[in-house]
Every structure is written in structure tokens, then in C-alpha cells.
Amino acid sequence: MLSVSDYRVSYGQSEVLHGLNFEIKPCEIVAVMGRNGMGKTTLMKSLMGVIPSSGGSVKLEGAEVSHMKSHQRVASGFGFVPQGRMIFSSMTVKENIETGLTTTKRRSVPKELYDMFPVLLEMRNRRGGNLSGGQQQQLAIARALASDPKMLFLDEPTEGIQPSIIREIGRTLKMIRDQRGLSIVVSEQVLSFALDIADRILVIEKGEIVHEELRATINEAKVASYLSV
Ligand SMILES: Nc1ncnc2c1ncn2[C@@H]1O[C@H](COP(=O)(O)OP(=O)(O)OP(=O)(O)O)[C@@H](O)[C@H]1O
Ligand SMILES: [Mg+2]
């Protein structure tokens, strides 16, 4: 589904991602784990075209996307839930979701999204800024799904969210994968969440992938050792 090779990103003179290589299979959920400042957000933002890459290739179903602008990547099938959720706080819940529809032919929020997140239906006329953190995270996921992505990126979706909502988000992501057959890449620092949802775990350290394991045969202690400070 996604193929990333010799992928490099720099801020000015300083290279932050040093030639990453990985692939994501159809319907696969992959967690990219790493401590603060290791390059998770840089990876996600650059894959989305929000910041430029300085080398390498990104292919979605075999087609190169690295020359594309952000909105073209969304039209080709990339969806993004940014770190910190980035909800438009003065717009309503419904309007926030509608911003995700621009690359589709739809003009109103599909019923399936409200079925998936009933709390958003209940709060559709409320301002986004007035929702709780967990509700905003659900809104950010619904907004990303509104463009009907094939490949969904989520940057630290559990940050600042209570355990019961984290579990709910995990269930929802697996359900979305099963129902829509999309692939998901989620960056995370919470190992229990990654173990709950991922088929495979990649560990990123100082801009390089230093470890990779399948969930089914994972050595938890080994992954945990990369995440401890
Ligand atoms: N706009 C920027 N300009 C210069 N350097 C940056 C910029 N954004 C991030 N960096 C640096 O790039 C490195 C990777 O940062 P990044 O935000 O990708 O890490 P992260 O893994 O997402 O961390 P966190 O878990 O704290 O969100 C860090 O050393 C950071 O200081
Ligand atoms: Mg980050």
C-alpha cells in the first residue's frame, strides 16, 4: 500500500530523518514508536506534504507522491490526524467534519461517521473548541475519514487522553480498518495502546528505524527498553 525508501527530511541544514525504509501492507496497522524528539511528527507531516522532504521516495499503491502538494495527497488517499488534534475551535463539530469533504463529491457529513462517533452527532452544532480532549480526538479522526482515505496517519492520538477513551479509540481504529480495509500508521509512546492495535511495531530513534517487530511475536521488554528514558 505504502512504500517509503531512503526517505530524508531536514530543517534547514540539520537532517532529522536519515534515510528511512519501510512498507505498509493493505489493511495493516503499524505503530511507529519513539521518545520525544525522535522524528515521529516530522515523518508524519512530511509524508502528508506539510513539510518538504529532502530525498527519497514515497509511493502509494506504486505511484510516487513525493512531488505532490498536501491536498493532492489527500485526494490520492492520504488522511491525517495531527498531533494535538488541531480542531478549528470556533467552527462547529459539523463544520469541522465538512472541511474533510472538500476532496470528495459529498457536501454533507456521511451518516456512517456519526454512527461511528455518536457523541459527534449529539454535539454537531457545538463549537469544536468546547469539546473535551477525547471528543476532539474523535472529531479529528472523523474529519480525516471524511475524505475517505486508503492510508490513515495518526500522530500520537492518545496524548493527554484518559485510559477509557484511549481504549475506545483503539476499538474504533480497528473497526475502521476492518470495515473500510484501509491501512493505518500511528505514532505512539504508549506501548499498551500500540500492543492493543498494531500488527507491527517500528521503533524510531534519532531519525532512524532501529527496531521492527511483528505484534504476534513481540518481545515487549525489548520495545519498552527503547521507550524508557
Ligand atoms: N520546525 C522545526 N525546526 C527545526 N527543528 C525541528 C522542527 N520541528 C522539529 N524539529 C526537531 O526535529 C526533531 C524531531 O522532532 P519531532 O517533532 O519530529 O519529534 P517527535 O518524535 O514527534 O516528538 P514528540 O514525541 O515530542 O512529539 C527534534 O530534534 C526537533 O527538535
Ligand atoms: Mg510529535
Tab-separated table of C-alpha atoms in Angstrom, residues 35-216:
chain	number	residue	atom	x	y	z
A	35	ARG	CA	10.521	9.010	22.577
A	36	ASN	CA	10.087	12.799	22.394
A	37	GLY	CA	12.000	14.465	19.600
A	38	MET	CA	12.892	11.253	17.719
A	39	GLY	CA	11.170	12.322	14.499
A	40	LYS	CA	7.607	10.921	14.592
A	41	THR	CA	5.845	14.196	13.794
A	42	THR	CA	8.459	15.125	11.207
A	43	LEU	CA	7.795	11.804	9.473
A	44	MET	CA	4.012	12.189	9.502
A	45	LYS	CA	3.979	15.845	8.429
A	46	SER	CA	6.406	15.240	5.606
A	47	LEU	CA	4.523	12.164	4.353
A	48	MET	CA	1.441	14.407	4.255
A	49	GLY	CA	3.333	17.097	2.344
A	50	VAL	CA	3.007	19.647	5.147
A	51	ILE	CA	6.805	19.962	5.304
A	52	PRO	CA	9.113	19.074	2.382
A	53	SER	CA	11.321	16.000	2.223
A	54	SER	CA	14.925	16.333	1.085
A	55	GLY	CA	15.363	12.938	-0.519
A	56	GLY	CA	13.954	9.502	-1.197
A	57	SER	CA	10.640	8.195	-2.394
A	58	VAL	CA	7.078	7.717	-1.116
A	59	LYS	CA	4.760	5.525	-3.160
A	60	LEU	CA	1.062	4.952	-2.576
A	61	GLU	CA	-0.027	1.800	-4.413
A	62	GLY	CA	3.061	2.116	-6.581
A	63	ALA	CA	2.522	5.762	-7.553
A	64	GLU	CA	5.088	8.336	-6.466
A	65	VAL	CA	3.540	11.079	-4.309
A	66	SER	CA	6.615	12.974	-3.069
A	67	HIS	CA	6.207	15.747	-5.657
A	68	MET	CA	2.548	16.296	-4.669
A	69	LYS	CA	1.102	19.076	-2.549
A	70	SER	CA	-0.795	18.181	0.611
A	71	HIS	CA	-4.275	18.481	-0.878
A	72	GLN	CA	-3.259	16.284	-3.819
A	73	ARG	CA	-2.012	13.619	-1.406
A	74	VAL	CA	-5.365	13.768	0.390
A	75	ALA	CA	-7.145	13.416	-2.954
A	76	SER	CA	-4.929	10.385	-3.712
A	77	GLY	CA	-5.923	8.715	-0.451
A	78	PHE	CA	-3.895	10.035	2.480
A	79	GLY	CA	-5.727	11.045	5.666
A	80	PHE	CA	-4.125	12.768	8.666
A	81	VAL	CA	-4.929	13.201	12.340
A	82	PRO	CA	-2.262	15.649	13.569
A	83	GLN	CA	-0.646	15.728	16.993
A	84	GLY	CA	-2.680	17.996	19.263
A	85	ARG	CA	-5.743	17.337	17.056
A	86	MET	CA	-5.834	20.846	15.503
A	87	ILE	CA	-9.585	21.248	15.666
A	88	PHE	CA	-10.959	24.548	14.329
A	89	SER	CA	-12.185	25.806	17.664
A	90	SER	CA	-14.681	28.446	16.531
A	91	MET	CA	-16.279	26.170	13.936
A	92	THR	CA	-18.980	23.676	14.873
A	93	VAL	CA	-18.386	19.950	15.043
A	94	LYS	CA	-20.332	19.504	11.800
A	95	GLU	CA	-18.327	22.247	10.045
A	96	ASN	CA	-15.079	20.695	11.251
A	97	ILE	CA	-16.032	17.365	9.673
A	98	GLU	CA	-17.172	19.134	6.499
A	99	THR	CA	-13.676	20.562	5.996
A	100	GLY	CA	-12.638	16.953	5.339
A	101	LEU	CA	-15.159	16.587	2.499
A	102	THR	CA	-13.509	19.035	0.106
A	103	THR	CA	-11.672	16.373	-1.911
A	104	THR	CA	-14.862	14.292	-2.296
A	105	LYS	CA	-18.091	14.892	-4.181
A	106	ARG	CA	-20.100	14.816	-0.964
A	107	ARG	CA	-21.445	18.013	0.579
A	108	SER	CA	-22.896	16.685	3.816
A	109	VAL	CA	-21.422	14.536	6.568
A	110	PRO	CA	-21.966	10.838	5.765
A	111	LYS	CA	-24.188	9.045	8.267
A	112	GLU	CA	-21.544	6.328	8.836
A	113	LEU	CA	-19.282	8.866	10.514
A	114	TYR	CA	-21.927	9.823	13.035
A	115	ASP	CA	-22.726	6.117	13.533
A	116	MET	CA	-19.069	5.555	14.310
A	117	PHE	CA	-18.888	8.521	16.726
A	118	PRO	CA	-22.378	9.040	18.214
A	119	VAL	CA	-21.038	11.755	20.527
A	120	LEU	CA	-20.301	13.888	17.446
A	121	LEU	CA	-23.903	13.631	16.268
A	122	GLU	CA	-25.105	14.725	19.667
A	123	MET	CA	-22.658	17.668	19.638
A	124	ARG	CA	-22.755	18.523	15.935
A	125	ASN	CA	-23.816	22.143	16.491
A	126	ARG	CA	-21.375	22.805	19.303
A	127	ARG	CA	-18.131	24.682	18.752
A	128	GLY	CA	-15.132	22.391	18.330
A	129	GLY	CA	-13.210	24.315	20.968
A	130	ASN	CA	-15.810	23.425	23.588
A	131	LEU	CA	-15.312	19.666	23.274
A	132	SER	CA	-13.196	17.630	25.692
A	133	GLY	CA	-9.806	16.342	24.548
A	134	GLY	CA	-11.179	12.858	23.899
A	135	GLN	CA	-14.146	14.221	21.945
A	136	GLN	CA	-11.816	16.432	19.901
A	137	GLN	CA	-9.684	13.397	19.089
A	138	GLN	CA	-12.773	11.588	17.797
A	139	LEU	CA	-13.661	14.698	15.792
A	140	ALA	CA	-10.156	14.821	14.293
A	141	ILE	CA	-10.476	11.159	13.275
A	142	ALA	CA	-13.935	11.736	11.763
A	143	ARG	CA	-12.618	14.756	9.828
A	144	ALA	CA	-9.745	12.662	8.446
A	145	LEU	CA	-12.127	9.842	7.468
A	146	ALA	CA	-14.447	12.268	5.671
A	147	SER	CA	-12.048	12.316	2.699
A	148	ASP	CA	-12.330	8.509	2.502
A	149	PRO	CA	-8.609	7.739	2.834
A	150	LYS	CA	-6.852	4.495	1.885
A	151	MET	CA	-3.995	5.314	4.212
A	152	LEU	CA	-4.599	6.993	7.564
A	153	PHE	CA	-1.817	8.624	9.607
A	154	LEU	CA	-2.395	9.464	13.278
A	155	ASP	CA	0.220	11.364	15.269
A	156	GLU	CA	0.115	10.462	18.983
A	157	PRO	CA	-3.670	10.124	19.227
A	158	THR	CA	-3.550	9.091	22.892
A	159	GLU	CA	-1.647	12.157	24.105
A	160	GLY	CA	-3.476	13.756	27.020
A	161	ILE	CA	-6.416	11.351	26.884
A	162	GLN	CA	-7.802	9.223	29.709
A	163	PRO	CA	-7.438	5.401	29.567
A	164	SER	CA	-11.115	4.588	28.911
A	165	ILE	CA	-11.216	6.897	25.884
A	166	ILE	CA	-7.856	5.528	24.705
A	167	ARG	CA	-9.368	2.027	24.678
A	168	GLU	CA	-12.405	3.333	22.806
A	169	ILE	CA	-10.184	4.993	20.190
A	170	GLY	CA	-8.287	1.712	19.819
A	171	ARG	CA	-11.514	-0.215	19.232
A	172	THR	CA	-12.696	2.390	16.735
A	173	LEU	CA	-9.447	2.306	14.746
A	174	LYS	CA	-9.556	-1.493	14.465
A	175	MET	CA	-13.206	-1.331	13.442
A	176	ILE	CA	-12.417	1.295	10.781
A	177	ARG	CA	-9.642	-0.905	9.420
A	178	ASP	CA	-11.927	-3.955	9.332
A	179	GLN	CA	-14.872	-2.101	7.769
A	180	ARG	CA	-13.021	0.071	5.262
A	181	GLY	CA	-9.950	-2.057	4.615
A	182	LEU	CA	-7.615	0.886	4.982
A	183	SER	CA	-4.052	0.903	6.288
A	184	ILE	CA	-3.140	2.842	9.414
A	185	VAL	CA	0.155	4.271	10.638
A	186	VAL	CA	0.001	5.582	14.176
A	187	SER	CA	2.835	7.242	16.064
A	188	GLU	CA	2.799	6.432	19.769
A	189	GLN	CA	4.707	6.485	23.015
A	190	VAL	CA	2.145	4.407	24.941
A	191	LEU	CA	3.196	0.765	24.498
A	192	SER	CA	-0.067	-0.733	25.804
A	193	PHE	CA	-2.048	1.128	23.122
A	194	ALA	CA	0.370	0.090	20.371
A	195	LEU	CA	0.189	-3.555	21.530
A	196	ASP	CA	-3.599	-3.309	21.545
A	197	ILE	CA	-3.996	-2.115	17.966
A	198	ALA	CA	-0.840	-2.705	15.906
A	199	ASP	CA	0.042	-5.651	13.677
A	200	ARG	CA	3.633	-4.462	13.593
A	201	ILE	CA	5.766	-2.034	15.570
A	202	LEU	CA	8.605	0.121	14.252
A	203	VAL	CA	10.864	1.973	16.682
A	204	ILE	CA	12.349	5.275	15.560
A	205	GLU	CA	15.351	6.751	17.339
A	206	LYS	CA	17.119	9.952	16.280
A	207	GLY	CA	15.579	9.782	12.843
A	208	GLU	CA	16.381	6.143	12.095
A	209	ILE	CA	14.356	2.963	12.352
A	210	VAL	CA	16.295	0.963	14.897
A	211	HIS	CA	13.900	-1.907	15.556
A	212	GLU	CA	10.973	-3.681	13.945
A	213	GLU	CA	8.757	-6.475	15.284
A	214	LEU	CA	5.506	-8.214	14.485
A	215	ARG	CA	2.903	-7.880	17.246
A	216	ALA	CA	2.302	-11.633	17.235
